[in-house]
PDB file of C-alpha atoms in Angstrom:
ATOM      1  CA  LEU S   1     124.917-121.291 -60.215  1.00  0.00           C
ATOM      2  CA  THR S   2     126.774-121.932 -57.172  1.00  0.00           C
ATOM      3  CA  ARG S   3     125.709-119.719 -54.599  1.00  0.00           C
ATOM      4  CA  THR S   4     124.632-118.297 -50.912  1.00  0.00           C
ATOM      5  CA  PRO S   5     121.303-116.185 -51.597  1.00  0.00           C
ATOM      6  CA  PHE S   6     121.485-112.743 -52.105  1.00  0.00           C
ATOM      7  CA  TYR S   7     118.484-110.942 -50.045  1.00  0.00           C
ATOM      8  CA  ALA S   8     116.136-108.335 -52.757  1.00  0.00           C
ATOM      9  CA  GLU S   9     115.637-104.630 -51.605  1.00  0.00           C
ATOM     10  CA  MET S  10     111.730-105.168 -49.264  1.00  0.00           C
ATOM     11  CA  GLY S  11     109.775-103.073 -47.415  1.00  0.00           C
ATOM     12  CA  GLY S  12     112.780-100.354 -46.611  1.00  0.00           C
ATOM     13  CA  GLN S  13     115.700-102.907 -45.864  1.00  0.00           C
ATOM     14  CA  VAL S  14     117.621-102.523 -48.605  1.00  0.00           C
ATOM     15  CA  GLY S  15     119.804-105.587 -50.761  1.00  0.00           C
ATOM     16  CA  ASP S  16     122.041-107.237 -50.251  1.00  0.00           C
ATOM     17  CA  SER S  17     125.723-106.851 -52.302  1.00  0.00           C
ATOM     18  CA  GLY S  18     129.358-108.687 -52.542  1.00  0.00           C
ATOM     19  CA  THR S  19     130.270-111.673 -55.339  1.00  0.00           C
ATOM     20  CA  ILE S  20     129.228-112.643 -58.651  1.00  0.00           C
ATOM     21  CA  THR S  21     132.922-114.879 -59.198  1.00  0.00           C
ATOM     22  CA  CYS S  22     133.628-117.788 -61.825  1.00  0.00           C
ATOM     23  CA  GLY S  23     137.675-118.260 -62.070  1.00  0.00           C
ATOM     24  CA  GLU S  24     139.069-115.097 -61.734  1.00  0.00           C
ATOM     25  CA  ASN S  25     136.393-113.195 -63.538  1.00  0.00           C
ATOM     26  CA  VAL S  26     134.732-111.029 -60.654  1.00  0.00           C
ATOM     27  CA  PHE S  27     131.026-109.606 -60.723  1.00  0.00           C
ATOM     28  CA  THR S  28     130.468-106.998 -58.071  1.00  0.00           C
ATOM     29  CA  VAL S  29     127.491-106.440 -56.784  1.00  0.00           C
ATOM     30  CA  THR S  30     126.142-103.188 -55.294  1.00  0.00           C
ATOM     31  CA  ASP S  31     122.256-103.892 -55.070  1.00  0.00           C
ATOM     32  CA  THR S  32     119.395-106.385 -55.113  1.00  0.00           C
ATOM     33  CA  ARG S  33     116.588-106.280 -56.309  1.00  0.00           C
ATOM     34  CA  LYS S  34     113.268-108.057 -57.193  1.00  0.00           C
ATOM     35  CA  SER S  35     111.796-107.771 -60.430  1.00  0.00           C
ATOM     36  CA  GLY S  36     107.530-107.821 -61.357  1.00  0.00           C
ATOM     37  CA  SER S  37     108.115-111.815 -62.612  1.00  0.00           C
ATOM     38  CA  GLY S  38     109.878-112.620 -59.283  1.00  0.00           C
ATOM     39  CA  HIS S  39     113.342-113.036 -60.392  1.00  0.00           C
ATOM     40  CA  PHE S  40     116.234-111.124 -58.490  1.00  0.00           C
ATOM     41  CA  ILE S  41     118.076-108.433 -60.435  1.00  0.00           C
ATOM     42  CA  HIS S  42     121.452-108.231 -59.191  1.00  0.00           C
ATOM     43  CA  VAL S  43     122.756-104.921 -60.005  1.00  0.00           C
ATOM     44  CA  GLY S  44     126.795-104.129 -60.403  1.00  0.00           C
ATOM     45  CA  THR S  45     129.674-103.953 -62.294  1.00  0.00           C
ATOM     46  CA  VAL S  46     132.577-106.673 -64.129  1.00  0.00           C
ATOM     47  CA  THR S  47     135.176-105.640 -62.442  1.00  0.00           C
ATOM     48  CA  HIS S  48     137.422-107.809 -63.589  1.00  0.00           C
ATOM     49  CA  GLY S  49     137.541-110.813 -66.673  1.00  0.00           C
ATOM     50  CA  THR S  50     134.345-111.715 -68.681  1.00  0.00           C
ATOM     51  CA  PHE S  51     131.540-113.549 -68.723  1.00  0.00           C
ATOM     52  CA  GLN S  52     129.311-115.570 -70.848  1.00  0.00           C
ATOM     53  CA  MET S  53     126.219-117.124 -70.904  1.00  0.00           C
ATOM     54  CA  GLY S  54     126.402-120.773 -69.305  1.00  0.00           C
ATOM     55  CA  ASP S  55     128.786-120.116 -67.470  1.00  0.00           C
ATOM     56  CA  THR S  56     129.315-121.904 -63.497  1.00  0.00           C
ATOM     57  CA  VAL S  57     129.517-118.974 -61.100  1.00  0.00           C
ATOM     58  CA  THR S  58     129.500-118.849 -57.084  1.00  0.00           C
ATOM     59  CA  ALA S  59     127.570-115.737 -55.649  1.00  0.00           C
ATOM     60  CA  ALA S  60     129.357-114.436 -52.181  1.00  0.00           C
ATOM     61  CA  VAL S  61     127.238-112.816 -49.551  1.00  0.00           C
ATOM     62  CA  ASP S  62     128.867-109.531 -47.829  1.00  0.00           C
ATOM     63  CA  GLU S  63     127.379-110.587 -44.670  1.00  0.00           C
ATOM     64  CA  ASN S  64     129.333-108.508 -42.388  1.00  0.00           C
ATOM     65  CA  ARG S  65     127.022-106.023 -44.545  1.00  0.00           C
ATOM     66  CA  ARG S  66     124.132-108.174 -44.267  1.00  0.00           C
ATOM     67  CA  MET S  67     124.943-109.059 -40.693  1.00  0.00           C
ATOM     68  CA  SER S  68     124.506-105.000 -40.004  1.00  0.00           C
ATOM     69  CA  ILE S  69     121.463-104.526 -42.245  1.00  0.00           C
ATOM     70  CA  MET S  70     119.672-107.956 -39.516  1.00  0.00           C
ATOM     71  CA  ARG S  71     120.475-105.821 -37.174  1.00  0.00           C
ATOM     72  CA  ASN S  72     118.571-102.760 -37.618  1.00  0.00           C
ATOM     73  CA  HIS S  73     116.118-104.759 -39.408  1.00  0.00           C
ATOM     74  CA  THR S  74     114.744-107.077 -36.056  1.00  0.00           C
ATOM     75  CA  ALA S  75     115.765-103.089 -33.990  1.00  0.00           C
ATOM     76  CA  CYS S  76     113.201-101.693 -36.251  1.00  0.00           C
ATOM     77  CA  HIS S  77     110.740-103.647 -35.378  1.00  0.00           C
ATOM     78  CA  LEU S  78     111.237-103.505 -31.297  1.00  0.00           C
ATOM     79  CA  LEU S  79     111.526 -99.580 -32.026  1.00  0.00           C
ATOM     80  CA  GLN S  80     107.636 -99.767 -33.060  1.00  0.00           C
ATOM     81  CA  LYS S  81     106.358-101.900 -30.797  1.00  0.00           C
ATOM     82  CA  ALA S  82     107.836 -99.577 -28.206  1.00  0.00           C
ATOM     83  CA  LEU S  83     106.499 -96.418 -29.946  1.00  0.00           C
ATOM     84  CA  GLN S  84     103.546 -97.822 -29.341  1.00  0.00           C
ATOM     85  CA  GLU S  85     103.374 -98.736 -25.949  1.00  0.00           C
ATOM     86  CA  VAL S  86     104.501 -95.548 -25.623  1.00  0.00           C
ATOM     87  CA  LEU S  87     102.179 -92.896 -27.535  1.00  0.00           C
ATOM     88  CA  GLY S  88      99.652 -95.324 -28.159  1.00  0.00           C
ATOM     89  CA  ASP S  89      97.978 -97.616 -30.063  1.00  0.00           C
ATOM     90  CA  HIS S  90      97.532 -94.989 -33.119  1.00  0.00           C
ATOM     91  CA  VAL S  91     101.218 -95.230 -33.908  1.00  0.00           C
ATOM     92  CA  HIS S  92     101.855 -96.988 -37.577  1.00  0.00           C
ATOM     93  CA  GLN S  93     104.172 -97.964 -40.000  1.00  0.00           C
ATOM     94  CA  ALA S  94     104.664 -94.682 -42.542  1.00  0.00           C
ATOM     95  CA  GLY S  95     108.049 -95.431 -44.485  1.00  0.00           C
ATOM     96  CA  SER S  96     111.553 -97.042 -43.886  1.00  0.00           C
ATOM     97  CA  LEU S  97     115.099 -96.980 -44.615  1.00  0.00           C
ATOM     98  CA  VAL S  98     116.816 -99.958 -43.573  1.00  0.00           C
ATOM     99  CA  ASP S  99     120.103-100.638 -44.047  1.00  0.00           C
ATOM    100  CA  ASP S 100     123.682-101.601 -42.633  1.00  0.00           C
ATOM    101  CA  LYS S 101     123.922 -97.772 -40.662  1.00  0.00           C
ATOM    102  CA  VAL S 102     120.821 -97.039 -39.568  1.00  0.00           C
ATOM    103  CA  CYS S 103     117.075 -97.575 -39.173  1.00  0.00           C
ATOM    104  CA  ARG S 104     115.054 -94.255 -39.765  1.00  0.00           C
ATOM    105  CA  PHE S 105     110.854 -95.351 -39.405  1.00  0.00           C
ATOM    106  CA  ASP S 106     108.311 -92.856 -40.169  1.00  0.00           C
ATOM    107  CA  PHE S 107     105.164 -92.878 -38.026  1.00  0.00           C
ATOM    108  CA  SER S 108     102.094 -91.742 -37.087  1.00  0.00           C
ATOM    109  CA  HIS S 109     101.809 -89.940 -34.258  1.00  0.00           C
ATOM    110  CA  PHE S 110      99.706 -85.488 -34.037  1.00  0.00           C
ATOM    111  CA  SER S 111     102.295 -83.852 -32.265  1.00  0.00           C
ATOM    112  CA  ALA S 112     106.750 -83.885 -31.875  1.00  0.00           C
ATOM    113  CA  VAL S 113     107.559 -86.206 -29.610  1.00  0.00           C
ATOM    114  CA  THR S 114     109.208 -85.449 -26.013  1.00  0.00           C
ATOM    115  CA  PRO S 115     112.241 -85.508 -25.255  1.00  0.00           C
ATOM    116  CA  GLU S 116     111.030 -87.758 -21.958  1.00  0.00           C
ATOM    117  CA  GLU S 117     109.095 -90.237 -24.422  1.00  0.00           C
ATOM    118  CA  LEU S 118     112.136 -90.874 -25.966  1.00  0.00           C
ATOM    119  CA  THR S 119     114.013 -92.104 -23.459  1.00  0.00           C
ATOM    120  CA  ARG S 120     111.340 -94.298 -22.183  1.00  0.00           C
ATOM    121  CA  VAL S 121     110.399 -95.791 -25.902  1.00  0.00           C
ATOM    122  CA  GLN S 122     114.982 -96.159 -26.218  1.00  0.00           C
ATOM    123  CA  LYS S 123     114.697 -97.825 -23.359  1.00  0.00           C
ATOM    124  CA  ILE S 124     112.175-100.261 -23.808  1.00  0.00           C
ATOM    125  CA  VAL S 125     114.119-101.326 -26.876  1.00  0.00           C
ATOM    126  CA  ASN S 126     117.630-102.085 -24.642  1.00  0.00           C
ATOM    127  CA  ASP S 127     115.630-103.705 -22.211  1.00  0.00           C
ATOM    128  CA  LYS S 128     114.406-106.133 -24.975  1.00  0.00           C
ATOM    129  CA  ILE S 129     117.704-106.432 -26.107  1.00  0.00           C
ATOM    130  CA  TYR S 130     119.002-107.264 -22.997  1.00  0.00           C
ATOM    131  CA  GLU S 131     116.580-110.111 -22.746  1.00  0.00           C
ATOM    132  CA  SER S 132     117.901-112.433 -25.747  1.00  0.00           C
ATOM    133  CA  MET S 133     114.378-112.552 -26.906  1.00  0.00           C
ATOM    134  CA  ASN S 134     114.315-114.840 -29.744  1.00  0.00           C
ATOM    135  CA  VAL S 135     113.437-113.655 -32.593  1.00  0.00           C
ATOM    136  CA  THR S 136     110.998-116.538 -35.520  1.00  0.00           C
ATOM    137  CA  VAL S 137     110.515-116.573 -38.923  1.00  0.00           C
ATOM    138  CA  LYS S 138     107.707-118.641 -40.430  1.00  0.00           C
ATOM    139  CA  GLU S 139     105.621-118.676 -43.547  1.00  0.00           C
ATOM    140  CA  MET S 140     101.982-119.062 -42.586  1.00  0.00           C
ATOM    141  CA  PRO S 141      98.191-117.858 -44.053  1.00  0.00           C
ATOM    142  CA  ILE S 142      97.321-115.063 -44.092  1.00  0.00           C
ATOM    143  CA  GLU S 143      94.782-115.957 -41.714  1.00  0.00           C
ATOM    144  CA  GLU S 144      96.460-117.641 -39.473  1.00  0.00           C
ATOM    145  CA  ALA S 145      99.000-114.240 -38.756  1.00  0.00           C
ATOM    146  CA  LYS S 146      95.972-112.585 -38.588  1.00  0.00           C
ATOM    147  CA  LYS S 147      94.609-114.370 -35.410  1.00  0.00           C
ATOM    148  CA  LEU S 148      97.983-114.197 -34.300  1.00  0.00           C
ATOM    149  CA  GLY S 149      97.704-111.020 -33.912  1.00  0.00           C
ATOM    150  CA  ALA S 150     100.376-109.838 -36.577  1.00  0.00           C
ATOM    151  CA  MET S 151     101.133-106.329 -38.124  1.00  0.00           C
ATOM    152  CA  ALA S 152     100.299-105.408 -41.340  1.00  0.00           C
ATOM    153  CA  LEU S 153     101.809-102.788 -43.852  1.00  0.00           C
ATOM    154  CA  PHE S 154      99.102-100.136 -43.814  1.00  0.00           C
ATOM    155  CA  GLY S 155      97.924 -99.819 -48.008  1.00  0.00           C
ATOM    156  CA  GLU S 156     100.097-103.014 -48.551  1.00  0.00           C
ATOM    157  CA  LYS S 157      98.776-105.799 -50.460  1.00  0.00           C
ATOM    158  CA  TYR S 158      99.303-109.603 -49.119  1.00  0.00           C
ATOM    159  CA  GLY S 159      99.027-112.851 -51.026  1.00  0.00           C
ATOM    160  CA  LYS S 160      97.200-115.787 -49.240  1.00  0.00           C
ATOM    161  CA  VAL S 161     100.790-116.720 -47.740  1.00  0.00           C
ATOM    162  CA  VAL S 162     102.427-113.930 -45.930  1.00  0.00           C
ATOM    163  CA  ARG S 163     105.328-114.094 -44.000  1.00  0.00           C
ATOM    164  CA  VAL S 164     105.282-112.871 -39.905  1.00  0.00           C
ATOM    165  CA  VAL S 165     108.318-111.752 -37.858  1.00  0.00           C
ATOM    166  CA  ASN S 166     108.084-113.273 -33.819  1.00  0.00           C
ATOM    167  CA  ILE S 167     109.537-111.548 -31.528  1.00  0.00           C
ATOM    168  CA  GLU S 168     108.248-114.006 -28.885  1.00  0.00           C
ATOM    169  CA  GLY S 169     104.714-112.535 -29.327  1.00  0.00           C
ATOM    170  CA  TRP S 170     105.977-109.307 -28.180  1.00  0.00           C
ATOM    171  CA  SER S 171     106.130-108.123 -31.689  1.00  0.00           C
ATOM    172  CA  THR S 172     104.768-109.599 -34.222  1.00  0.00           C
ATOM    173  CA  GLU S 173     104.855-108.490 -38.232  1.00  0.00           C
ATOM    174  CA  PHE S 174     104.211-108.924 -41.769  1.00  0.00           C
ATOM    175  CA  CYS S 175     108.074-108.742 -43.026  1.00  0.00           C
ATOM    176  CA  GLY S 176     110.521-110.029 -46.232  1.00  0.00           C
ATOM    177  CA  GLY S 177     113.319-108.877 -44.824  1.00  0.00           C
ATOM    178  CA  THR S 178     116.205-110.559 -42.451  1.00  0.00           C
ATOM    179  CA  HIS S 179     116.125-110.767 -39.190  1.00  0.00           C
ATOM    180  CA  VAL S 180     118.413-111.638 -36.036  1.00  0.00           C
ATOM    181  CA  LYS S 181     117.828-114.874 -34.404  1.00  0.00           C
ATOM    182  CA  ASN S 182     117.395-112.667 -31.536  1.00  0.00           C
ATOM    183  CA  THR S 183     118.178-109.377 -30.394  1.00  0.00           C
ATOM    184  CA  ALA S 184     121.023-110.358 -28.045  1.00  0.00           C
ATOM    185  CA  GLN S 185     122.580-109.056 -30.862  1.00  0.00           C
ATOM    186  CA  ILE S 186     122.037-106.053 -31.970  1.00  0.00           C
ATOM    187  CA  GLY S 187     123.777-105.452 -29.273  1.00  0.00           C
ATOM    188  CA  GLY S 188     122.469-101.893 -28.591  1.00  0.00           C
ATOM    189  CA  PHE S 189     120.003 -99.400 -30.302  1.00  0.00           C
ATOM    190  CA  LYS S 190     119.770 -95.357 -29.658  1.00  0.00           C
ATOM    191  CA  ILE S 191     117.730 -92.515 -31.064  1.00  0.00           C
ATOM    192  CA  VAL S 192     119.532 -90.196 -32.813  1.00  0.00           C
ATOM    193  CA  SER S 193     116.932 -87.869 -34.083  1.00  0.00           C
ATOM    194  CA  GLU S 194     112.891 -87.075 -33.718  1.00  0.00           C
ATOM    195  CA  SER S 195     111.480 -84.786 -35.857  1.00  0.00           C
ATOM    196  CA  SER S 196     108.384 -84.559 -38.547  1.00  0.00           C
ATOM    197  CA  VAL S 197     107.932 -84.994 -42.956  1.00  0.00           C
ATOM    198  CA  ALA S 198     104.596 -84.166 -43.139  1.00  0.00           C
ATOM    199  CA  ALA S 199     101.304 -83.865 -41.340  1.00  0.00           C
ATOM    200  CA  GLY S 200     100.432 -86.115 -38.258  1.00  0.00           C
ATOM    201  CA  ILE S 201     104.005 -87.800 -39.826  1.00  0.00           C
ATOM    202  CA  ARG S 202     107.022 -88.017 -36.982  1.00  0.00           C
ATOM    203  CA  ARG S 203     110.647 -89.522 -38.377  1.00  0.00           C
ATOM    204  CA  ILE S 204     112.999 -91.686 -36.118  1.00  0.00           C
TER     205      ILE S 204
END
């Protein structure tokens, strides 16, 4: 298998899509998932020809789609930190969806976010984008990550070694997903809606 690694669905981020080919034979990947045993499963359809056991194949990720997903995922991290700055430290992630179209973020908060607060949140995120902040991803012992103040997802189980996404110390989170290398790559951020999804849970 000659491959560009596909990333699996992880913590709200959708899995990669692309193609797996062997000569003229094409398998179109529509989703990538990680099994309970840690294997990466490519979901899709053979769109041309046939494949046999033992074939040497080439995997190619849809790079444009992945880049859009990466932009939205890093924006999601900026959004959570901006919400905490505007609304308070009680804000914690309660669910998310990150794909190539949107970043949808559910969070704990006791009332509707006002238009003025949304404007402030949006400005903070865009300010951090314009500051061209470097985004680093590093695996480290969980105790070291906690000393850095990395935010963990409530209720999630973590091993002894965790993956930490750090945006120049301004936002530091446990995360297994893909991200841009610099916030400037996001381009711009806009909040299009804010609503309630459950008691004490808001969605942007």
